[in-house]
Short mmCIF file of C-alpha atoms in Angstrom, two decimals:
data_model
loop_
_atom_site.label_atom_id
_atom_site.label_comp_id
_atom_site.label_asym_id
_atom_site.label_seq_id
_atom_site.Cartn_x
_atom_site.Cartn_y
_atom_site.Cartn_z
CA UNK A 960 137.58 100.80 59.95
CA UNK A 961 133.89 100.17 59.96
CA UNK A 962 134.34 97.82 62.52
CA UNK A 963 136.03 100.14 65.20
CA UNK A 964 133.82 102.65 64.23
CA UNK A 965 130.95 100.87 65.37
CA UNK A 966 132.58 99.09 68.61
CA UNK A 967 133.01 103.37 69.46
CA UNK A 968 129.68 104.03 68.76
CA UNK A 969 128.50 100.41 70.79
CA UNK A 970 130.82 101.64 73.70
CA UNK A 971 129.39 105.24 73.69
CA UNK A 972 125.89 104.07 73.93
CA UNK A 973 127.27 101.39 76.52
CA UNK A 974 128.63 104.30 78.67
CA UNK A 975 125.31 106.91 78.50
CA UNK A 976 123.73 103.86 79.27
CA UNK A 977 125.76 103.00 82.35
CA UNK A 978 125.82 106.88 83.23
CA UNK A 979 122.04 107.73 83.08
CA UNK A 980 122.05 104.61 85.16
CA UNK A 981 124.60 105.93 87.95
CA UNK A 982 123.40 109.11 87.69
CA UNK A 983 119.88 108.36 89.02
CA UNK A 984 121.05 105.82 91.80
CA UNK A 985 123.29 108.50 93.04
CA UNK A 986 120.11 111.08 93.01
CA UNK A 987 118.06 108.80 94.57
CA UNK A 988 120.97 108.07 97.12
CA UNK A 989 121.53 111.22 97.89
CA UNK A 990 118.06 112.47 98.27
CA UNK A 991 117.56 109.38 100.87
CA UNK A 992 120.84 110.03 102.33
CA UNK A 993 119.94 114.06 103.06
CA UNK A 994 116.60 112.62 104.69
CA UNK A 995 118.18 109.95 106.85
CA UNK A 996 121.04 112.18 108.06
CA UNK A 997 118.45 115.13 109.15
CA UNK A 998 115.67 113.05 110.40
CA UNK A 999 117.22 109.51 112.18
CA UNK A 1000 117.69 111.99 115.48
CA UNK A 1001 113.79 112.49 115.94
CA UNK A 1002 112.67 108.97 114.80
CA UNK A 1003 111.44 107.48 117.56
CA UNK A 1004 107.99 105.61 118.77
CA UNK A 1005 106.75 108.25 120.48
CA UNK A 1006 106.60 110.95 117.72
CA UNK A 1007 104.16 108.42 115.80
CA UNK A 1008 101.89 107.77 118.81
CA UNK A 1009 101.61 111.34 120.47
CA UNK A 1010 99.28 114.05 119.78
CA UNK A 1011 100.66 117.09 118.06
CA UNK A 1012 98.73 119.27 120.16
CA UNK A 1013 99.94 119.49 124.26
CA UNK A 1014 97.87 119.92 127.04
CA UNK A 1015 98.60 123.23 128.65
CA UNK A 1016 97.82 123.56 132.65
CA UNK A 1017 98.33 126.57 135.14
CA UNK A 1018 98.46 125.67 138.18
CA UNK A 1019 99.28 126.96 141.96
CA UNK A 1020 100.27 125.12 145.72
CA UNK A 1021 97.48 123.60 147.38
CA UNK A 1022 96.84 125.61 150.84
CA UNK A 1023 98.84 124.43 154.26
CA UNK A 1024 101.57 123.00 152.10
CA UNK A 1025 104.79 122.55 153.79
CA UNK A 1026 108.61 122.85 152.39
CA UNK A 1027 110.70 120.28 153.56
CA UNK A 1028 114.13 118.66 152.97
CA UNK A 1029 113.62 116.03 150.52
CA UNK A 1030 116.65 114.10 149.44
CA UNK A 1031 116.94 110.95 147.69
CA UNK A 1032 119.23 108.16 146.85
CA UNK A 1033 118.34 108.51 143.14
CA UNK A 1034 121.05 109.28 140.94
CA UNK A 1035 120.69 111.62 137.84
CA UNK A 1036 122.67 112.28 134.74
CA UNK A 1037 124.63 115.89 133.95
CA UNK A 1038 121.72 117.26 132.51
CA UNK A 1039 119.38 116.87 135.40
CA UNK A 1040 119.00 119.34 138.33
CA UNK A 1041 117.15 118.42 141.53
CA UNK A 1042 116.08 120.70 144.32
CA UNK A 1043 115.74 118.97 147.60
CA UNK A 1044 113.61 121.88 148.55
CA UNK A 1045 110.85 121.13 146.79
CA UNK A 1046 111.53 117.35 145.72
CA UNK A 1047 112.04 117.91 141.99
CA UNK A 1048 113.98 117.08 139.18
CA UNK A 1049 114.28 118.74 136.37
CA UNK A 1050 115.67 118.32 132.66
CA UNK A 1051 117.17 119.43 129.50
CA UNK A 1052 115.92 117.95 126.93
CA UNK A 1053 114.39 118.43 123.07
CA UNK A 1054 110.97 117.67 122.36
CA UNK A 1055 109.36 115.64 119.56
CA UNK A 1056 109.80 118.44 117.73
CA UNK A 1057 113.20 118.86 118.24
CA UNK A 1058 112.71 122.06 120.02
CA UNK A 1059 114.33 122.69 123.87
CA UNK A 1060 112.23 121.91 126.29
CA UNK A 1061 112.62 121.27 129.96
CA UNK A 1062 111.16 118.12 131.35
CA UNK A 1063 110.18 116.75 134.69
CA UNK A 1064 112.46 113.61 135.73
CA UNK A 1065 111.40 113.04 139.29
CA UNK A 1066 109.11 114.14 141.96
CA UNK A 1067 109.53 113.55 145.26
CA UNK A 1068 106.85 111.24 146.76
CA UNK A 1069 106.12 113.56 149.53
CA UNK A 1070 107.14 116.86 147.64
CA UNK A 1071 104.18 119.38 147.91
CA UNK A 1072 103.95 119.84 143.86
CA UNK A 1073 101.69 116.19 143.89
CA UNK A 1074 98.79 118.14 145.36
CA UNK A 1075 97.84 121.03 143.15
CA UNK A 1076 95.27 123.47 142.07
CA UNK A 1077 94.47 123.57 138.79
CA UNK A 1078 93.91 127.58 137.39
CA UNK A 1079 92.32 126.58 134.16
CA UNK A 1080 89.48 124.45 133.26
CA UNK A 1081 89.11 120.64 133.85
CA UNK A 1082 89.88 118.36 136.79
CA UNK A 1083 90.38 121.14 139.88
CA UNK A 1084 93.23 118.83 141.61
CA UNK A 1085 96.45 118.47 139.11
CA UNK A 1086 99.61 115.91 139.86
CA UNK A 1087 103.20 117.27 138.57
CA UNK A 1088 104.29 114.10 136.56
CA UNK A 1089 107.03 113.04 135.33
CA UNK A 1090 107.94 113.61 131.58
CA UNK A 1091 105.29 116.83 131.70
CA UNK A 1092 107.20 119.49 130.31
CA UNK A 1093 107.87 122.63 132.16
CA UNK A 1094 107.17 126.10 130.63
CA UNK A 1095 107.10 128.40 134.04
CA UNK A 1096 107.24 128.98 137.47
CA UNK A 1097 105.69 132.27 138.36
CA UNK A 1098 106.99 133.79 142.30
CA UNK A 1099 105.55 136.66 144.15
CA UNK A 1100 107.81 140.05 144.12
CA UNK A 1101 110.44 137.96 141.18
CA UNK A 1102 111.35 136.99 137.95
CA UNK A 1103 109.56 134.12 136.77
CA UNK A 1104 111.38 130.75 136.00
CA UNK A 1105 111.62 130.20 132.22
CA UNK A 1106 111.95 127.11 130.16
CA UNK A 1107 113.92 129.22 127.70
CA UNK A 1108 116.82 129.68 130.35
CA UNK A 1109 117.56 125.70 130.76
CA UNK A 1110 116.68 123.54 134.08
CA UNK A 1111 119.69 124.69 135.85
CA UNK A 1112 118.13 128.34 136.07
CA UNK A 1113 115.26 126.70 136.89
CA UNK A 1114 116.21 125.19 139.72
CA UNK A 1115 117.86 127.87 141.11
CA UNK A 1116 115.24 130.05 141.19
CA UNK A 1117 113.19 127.55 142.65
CA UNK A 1118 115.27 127.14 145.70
CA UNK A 1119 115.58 130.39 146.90
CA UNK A 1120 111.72 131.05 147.20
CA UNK A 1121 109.59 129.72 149.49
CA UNK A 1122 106.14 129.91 147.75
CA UNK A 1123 105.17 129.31 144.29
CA UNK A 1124 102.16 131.95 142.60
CA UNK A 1125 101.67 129.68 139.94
CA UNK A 1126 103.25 126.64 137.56
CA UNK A 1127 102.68 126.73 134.32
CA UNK A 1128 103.26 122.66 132.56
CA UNK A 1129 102.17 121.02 129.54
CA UNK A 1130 102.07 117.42 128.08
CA UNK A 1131 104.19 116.14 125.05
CA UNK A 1132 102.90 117.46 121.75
CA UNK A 1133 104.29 117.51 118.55
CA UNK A 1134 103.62 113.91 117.36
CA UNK A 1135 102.42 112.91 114.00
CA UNK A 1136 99.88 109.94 115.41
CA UNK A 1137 96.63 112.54 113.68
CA UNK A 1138 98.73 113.16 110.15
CA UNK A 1139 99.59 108.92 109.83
CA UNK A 1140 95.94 107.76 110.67
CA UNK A 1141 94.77 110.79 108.26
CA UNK A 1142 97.23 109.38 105.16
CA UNK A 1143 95.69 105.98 105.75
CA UNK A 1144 92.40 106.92 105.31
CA UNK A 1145 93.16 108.73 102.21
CA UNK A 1146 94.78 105.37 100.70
CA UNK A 1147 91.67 103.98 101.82
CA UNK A 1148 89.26 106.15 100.23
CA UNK A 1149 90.97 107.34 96.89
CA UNK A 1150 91.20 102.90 96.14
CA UNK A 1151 87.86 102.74 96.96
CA UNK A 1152 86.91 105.81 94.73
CA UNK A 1153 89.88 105.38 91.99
CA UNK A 1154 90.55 101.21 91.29
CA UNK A 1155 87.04 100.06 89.93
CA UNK A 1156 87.08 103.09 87.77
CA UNK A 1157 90.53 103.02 86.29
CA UNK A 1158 90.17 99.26 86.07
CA UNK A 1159 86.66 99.22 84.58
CA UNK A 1160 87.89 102.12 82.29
CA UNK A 1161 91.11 100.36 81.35
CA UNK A 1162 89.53 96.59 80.55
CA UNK A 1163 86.76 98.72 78.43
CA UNK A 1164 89.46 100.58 75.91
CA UNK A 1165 91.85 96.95 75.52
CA UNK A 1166 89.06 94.37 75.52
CA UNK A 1167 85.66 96.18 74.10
CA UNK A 1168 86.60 99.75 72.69
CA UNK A 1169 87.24 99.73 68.53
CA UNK A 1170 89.79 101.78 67.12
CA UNK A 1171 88.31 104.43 65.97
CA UNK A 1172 88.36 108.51 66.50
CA UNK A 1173 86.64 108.60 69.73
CA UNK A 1174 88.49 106.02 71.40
CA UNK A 1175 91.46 107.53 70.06
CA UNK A 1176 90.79 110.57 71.72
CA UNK A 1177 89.89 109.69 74.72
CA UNK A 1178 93.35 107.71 75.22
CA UNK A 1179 94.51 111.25 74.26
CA UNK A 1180 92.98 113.62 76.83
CA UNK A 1181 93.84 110.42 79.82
CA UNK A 1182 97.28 110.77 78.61
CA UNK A 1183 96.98 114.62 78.84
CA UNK A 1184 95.72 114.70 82.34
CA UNK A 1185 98.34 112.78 83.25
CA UNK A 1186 100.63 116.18 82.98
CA UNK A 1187 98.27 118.32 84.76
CA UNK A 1188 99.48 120.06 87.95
CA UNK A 1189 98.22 118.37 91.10
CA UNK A 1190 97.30 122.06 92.33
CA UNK A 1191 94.68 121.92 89.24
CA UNK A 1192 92.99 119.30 90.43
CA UNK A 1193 93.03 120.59 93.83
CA UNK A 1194 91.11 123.56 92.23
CA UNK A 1195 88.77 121.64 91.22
CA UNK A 1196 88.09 119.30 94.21
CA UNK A 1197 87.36 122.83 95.78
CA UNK A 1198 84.81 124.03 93.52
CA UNK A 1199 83.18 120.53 92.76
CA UNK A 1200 83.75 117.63 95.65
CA UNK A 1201 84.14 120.09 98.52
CA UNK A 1202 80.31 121.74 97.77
CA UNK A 1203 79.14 117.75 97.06
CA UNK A 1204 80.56 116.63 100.47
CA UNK A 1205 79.03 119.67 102.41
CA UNK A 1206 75.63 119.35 100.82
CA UNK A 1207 75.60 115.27 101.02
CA UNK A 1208 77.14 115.16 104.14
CA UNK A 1209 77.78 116.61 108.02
CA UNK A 1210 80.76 118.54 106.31
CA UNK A 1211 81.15 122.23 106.49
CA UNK A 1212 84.21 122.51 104.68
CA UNK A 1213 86.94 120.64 102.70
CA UNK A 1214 87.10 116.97 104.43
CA UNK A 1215 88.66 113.40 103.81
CA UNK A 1216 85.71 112.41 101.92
CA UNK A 1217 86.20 115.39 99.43
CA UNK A 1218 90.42 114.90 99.28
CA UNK A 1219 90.15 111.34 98.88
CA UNK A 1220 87.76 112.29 95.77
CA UNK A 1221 90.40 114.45 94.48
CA UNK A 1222 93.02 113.10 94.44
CA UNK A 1223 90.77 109.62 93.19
CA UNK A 1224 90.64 111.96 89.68
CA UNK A 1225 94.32 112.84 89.85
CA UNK A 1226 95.20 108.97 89.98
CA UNK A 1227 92.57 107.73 87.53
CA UNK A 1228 94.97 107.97 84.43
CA UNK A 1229 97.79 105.96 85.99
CA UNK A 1230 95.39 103.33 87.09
CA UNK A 1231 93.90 103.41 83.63
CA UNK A 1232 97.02 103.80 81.45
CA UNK A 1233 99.34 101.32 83.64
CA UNK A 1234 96.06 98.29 83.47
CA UNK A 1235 96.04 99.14 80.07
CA UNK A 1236 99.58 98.00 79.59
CA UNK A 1237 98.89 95.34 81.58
CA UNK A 1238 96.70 93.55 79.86
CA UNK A 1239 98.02 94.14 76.68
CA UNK A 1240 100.59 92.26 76.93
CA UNK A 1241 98.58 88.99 77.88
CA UNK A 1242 98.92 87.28 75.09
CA UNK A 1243 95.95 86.92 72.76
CA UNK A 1244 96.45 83.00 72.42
CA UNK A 1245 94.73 83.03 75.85
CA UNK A 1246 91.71 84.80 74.53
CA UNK A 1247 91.39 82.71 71.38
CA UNK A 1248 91.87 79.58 73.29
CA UNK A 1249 89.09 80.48 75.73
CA UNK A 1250 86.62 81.70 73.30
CA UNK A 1251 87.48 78.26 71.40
CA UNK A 1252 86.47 76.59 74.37
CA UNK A 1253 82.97 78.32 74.30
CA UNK A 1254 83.71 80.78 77.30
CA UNK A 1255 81.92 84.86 76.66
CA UNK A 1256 83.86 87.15 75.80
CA UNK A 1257 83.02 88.95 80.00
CA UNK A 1258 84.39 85.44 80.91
CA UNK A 1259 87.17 85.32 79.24
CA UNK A 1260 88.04 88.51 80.49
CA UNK A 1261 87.56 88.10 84.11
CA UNK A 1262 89.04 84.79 84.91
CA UNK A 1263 91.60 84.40 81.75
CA UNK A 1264 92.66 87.94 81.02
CA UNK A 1265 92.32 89.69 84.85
CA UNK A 1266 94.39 86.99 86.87
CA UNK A 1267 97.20 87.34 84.03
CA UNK A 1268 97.15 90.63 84.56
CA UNK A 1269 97.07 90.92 88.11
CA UNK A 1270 100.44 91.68 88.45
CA UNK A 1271 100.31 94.90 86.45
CA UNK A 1272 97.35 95.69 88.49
CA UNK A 1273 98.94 95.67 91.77
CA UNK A 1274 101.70 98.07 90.12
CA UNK A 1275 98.93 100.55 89.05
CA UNK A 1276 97.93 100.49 93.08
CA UNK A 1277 101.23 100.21 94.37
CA UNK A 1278 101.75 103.67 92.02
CA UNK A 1279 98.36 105.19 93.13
CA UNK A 1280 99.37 104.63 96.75
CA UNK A 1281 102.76 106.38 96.62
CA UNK A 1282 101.11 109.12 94.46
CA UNK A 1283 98.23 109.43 97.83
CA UNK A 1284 101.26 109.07 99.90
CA UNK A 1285 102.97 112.23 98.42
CA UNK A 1286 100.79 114.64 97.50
CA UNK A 1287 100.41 117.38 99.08
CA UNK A 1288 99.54 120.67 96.68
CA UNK A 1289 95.82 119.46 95.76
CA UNK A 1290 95.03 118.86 99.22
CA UNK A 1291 95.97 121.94 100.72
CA UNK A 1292 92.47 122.91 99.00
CA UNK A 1293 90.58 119.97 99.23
CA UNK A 1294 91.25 118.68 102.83
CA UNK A 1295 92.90 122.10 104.36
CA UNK A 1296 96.10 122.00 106.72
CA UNK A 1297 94.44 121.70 109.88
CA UNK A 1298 97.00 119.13 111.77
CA UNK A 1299 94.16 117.30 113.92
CA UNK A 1300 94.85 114.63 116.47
CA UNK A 1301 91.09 113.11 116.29
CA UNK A 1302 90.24 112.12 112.81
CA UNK A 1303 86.95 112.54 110.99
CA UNK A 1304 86.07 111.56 107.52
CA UNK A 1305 83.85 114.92 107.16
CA UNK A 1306 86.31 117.15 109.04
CA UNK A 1307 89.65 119.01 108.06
CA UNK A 1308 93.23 117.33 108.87
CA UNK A 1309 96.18 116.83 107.63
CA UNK A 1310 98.03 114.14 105.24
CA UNK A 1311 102.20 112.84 106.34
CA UNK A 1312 103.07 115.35 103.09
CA UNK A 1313 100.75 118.72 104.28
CA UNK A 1314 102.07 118.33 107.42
CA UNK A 1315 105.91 118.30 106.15
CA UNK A 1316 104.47 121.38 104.20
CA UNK A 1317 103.26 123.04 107.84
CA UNK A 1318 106.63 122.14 109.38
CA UNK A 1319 108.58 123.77 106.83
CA UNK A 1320 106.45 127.36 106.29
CA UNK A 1321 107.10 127.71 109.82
CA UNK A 1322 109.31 130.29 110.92
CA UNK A 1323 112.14 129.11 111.08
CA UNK A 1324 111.60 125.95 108.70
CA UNK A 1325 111.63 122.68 110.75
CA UNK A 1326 113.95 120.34 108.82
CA UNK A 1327 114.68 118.08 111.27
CA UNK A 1328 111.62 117.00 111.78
CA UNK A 1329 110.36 117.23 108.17
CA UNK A 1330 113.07 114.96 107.31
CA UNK A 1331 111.89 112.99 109.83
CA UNK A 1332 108.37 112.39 108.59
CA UNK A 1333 109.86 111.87 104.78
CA UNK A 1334 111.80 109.15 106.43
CA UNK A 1335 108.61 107.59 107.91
CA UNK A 1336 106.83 108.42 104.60
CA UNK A 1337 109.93 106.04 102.94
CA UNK A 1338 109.42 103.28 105.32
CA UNK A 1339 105.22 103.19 104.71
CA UNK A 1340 106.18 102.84 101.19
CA UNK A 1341 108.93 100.16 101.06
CA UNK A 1342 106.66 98.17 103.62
CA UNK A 1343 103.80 98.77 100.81
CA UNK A 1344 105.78 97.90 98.11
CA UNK A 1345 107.10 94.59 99.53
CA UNK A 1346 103.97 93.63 101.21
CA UNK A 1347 102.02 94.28 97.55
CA UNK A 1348 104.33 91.93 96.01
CA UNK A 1349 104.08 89.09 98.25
CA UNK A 1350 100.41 89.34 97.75
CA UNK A 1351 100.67 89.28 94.15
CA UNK A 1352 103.51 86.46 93.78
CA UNK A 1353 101.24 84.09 96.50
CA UNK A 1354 97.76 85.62 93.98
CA UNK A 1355 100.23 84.61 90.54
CA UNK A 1356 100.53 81.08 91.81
CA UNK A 1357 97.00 80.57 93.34
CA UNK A 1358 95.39 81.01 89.80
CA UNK A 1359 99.24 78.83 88.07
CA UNK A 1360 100.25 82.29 86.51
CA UNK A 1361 104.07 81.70 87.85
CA UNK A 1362 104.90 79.01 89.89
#
């Protein structure tokens, strides 16, 4: 009876075990699923090398132009609309954002829309080319030509006039190129600021600290801050770093150099608590065998304990840089949400994670291309992760760790 009693309780335990498990692949499936399904449409190369911001140009006909009849032998798809009036082609199409857009496919080489004059500031003589996108096409005594009505309209309008008041065209914005080059920076920075700290901190409380009431307590508050809210610490890198940075620097407000700062503090316990694991499970034969041998007790620590524990340490960073990777609350304060296309380490800009925030308190939210960016965000941190642990096998059997 005993017996089948405890094969129940051994197959109970079995099955939460194997259910937890399930459970959180099917989460975790299901969360990457929902990003993958939303964002694959607007992954492309283009959205991670273009500006976010678009060049905007008004424009009118250069004087003495002539209309003429200018057909071609070029073939376009359905979506494409060509006026042999004025030599162009134009295009439905979605942007980087994912919004409707319509874009120029083809001018005619002798079409009088090559020479025009720019309205705006900038080079005075302007070049309609192709893959600008369209936003109007203003006519004396009628309705303007919208980009909101599709290219069809468009084109329609555009061949029964015979002069064009002005054309209004921009370049592709919308891409994240600013936002990836900013995130990189910030793993930069917050490694620099965070790993000798947390590493230093950790090798002092497992190899030198005694265990007594102050040591004891400060394991206690780095295990506290652990649970603080990000938006805490973003607070603080507002009142503290961002006032450093201005006065120490060419800042004038919140800046890379203050974010990476911040969010250096929020990672400090995970460093500090994860190399702290690490090397406690070297085993202490190692120390007693070097300290037998006559080695310090600073050399036996940084080439007998350290290379053992270099794998551990490369989790800590692999952590810290998903933790930079995602955050996005603390540096809403400390960095701002300006999405900038040039980056500066004392200027405002904006991390892969603030600018999923910006896309989404738009009106309406911009899933698509959120989901897009958290799919990028996924890929930076698989790449990371396997690219970490090559390093730290190839490290492991450098120094005869593993082999």
């Amino acid at each position: 009876m005993s017996m089948l009693n405890r094969n129940k309780r051994e197959n109970l335990y079995k099955g939460i075990t194997y259910g937890a498990s399930f459970i959180s692949l099917g989460v975790l499936l299901l969360i990457v699923g929902y990003v993958f399904l939303n964002g694959f449409r607007l992954l492309n190369f283009d959205l991670i090398t273009n500006n976010y911001t678009a060049v905007t140009y008004i424009a009118d006909l250069d004087e003495g132009f002539e209309l003429g009849n200018y057909t071609t032998s070029k073939e376009f798809n359905e979506e494409t609309f060509y006026s042999e009036k004025w030599g162009l082609a134009l295009t439905d199409d979605t942007d980087l954002q994912g919004k409707n857009v319509i874009v120029v496919t083809y001018v005619h080489p002798d079409s009088p829309l090559h020479t025009l004059q720019n309205k705006g500031v900038g080079d005075p003589n302007l070049d309609l080319r192709t893959e600008y996108e369209v936003i109007r096409i203003a006519f004396d005594g009628a309705a303007s030509a919208l980009s909101s009505r599709g290219a069809e309209n468009m084109i329609n309008l555009l061949d029964q006039q015979d002069n064009i008041r002005e054309l209004e065209f921009a370049t592709t914005g919308g891409g994240i190129r600013g936002s990836i080059i900013t995130t990189l920076y910030l793993i930069v920075l917050t490694l620099v600021f965070a790993l000798p700290i947390g590493i230093g901190a950790a090798i002092y409380l497992n190899e030198y600290a005694k265990n007594n009431k102050f040591n004891r307590m400060l394991r206690s508050f780095i295990e506290t801050l652990t649970g603080v809210p990000s938006i805490i610490y973003g607070l603080m890198g507002l009142a503290i770093f961002v006032p450093i940075t201005i006065r120490l620097t060419s800042a004038t407000t919140g800046n890379l150099i203050s974010g990476s700062m911040t969010l250096a503090v929020i990672l400090l316990p995970v460093i500090i608590r994860t190399t702290e694991e690490s090397l406690k499970v070297v085993p202490d034969d190692y120390r007693f065998a070097s300290l037998a041998l006559g080695a310090s007790k600073t050399q036996t620590v940084f080439k007998v304990i350290l290379p053992n524990a270099f794998s551990g340490i490369l989790t800590a960073t692999l952590l810290a840089i998903g933790r930079i990777i995602g955050e996005s609350a603390a540096l809403v304060f400390a960095i701002g949400t300006s999405i900038k296309d040039d980056v500066y380490l004392t200027d405002r800009s904006t991390s892969l994670a603030v600018h999923i925030w910006s896309m989404m308190t738009d009106e309406p939210a911009n899933i698509e291309l959120s989901s897009t960016i958290a799919l990028i965000i996924l890929m930076i941190v698989l790449v990371l992760n396997i690219s970490i642990k090559l390093v730290s096998k190839r490290f492991m059997r450098k120094y005869g760790v593993v082999r």
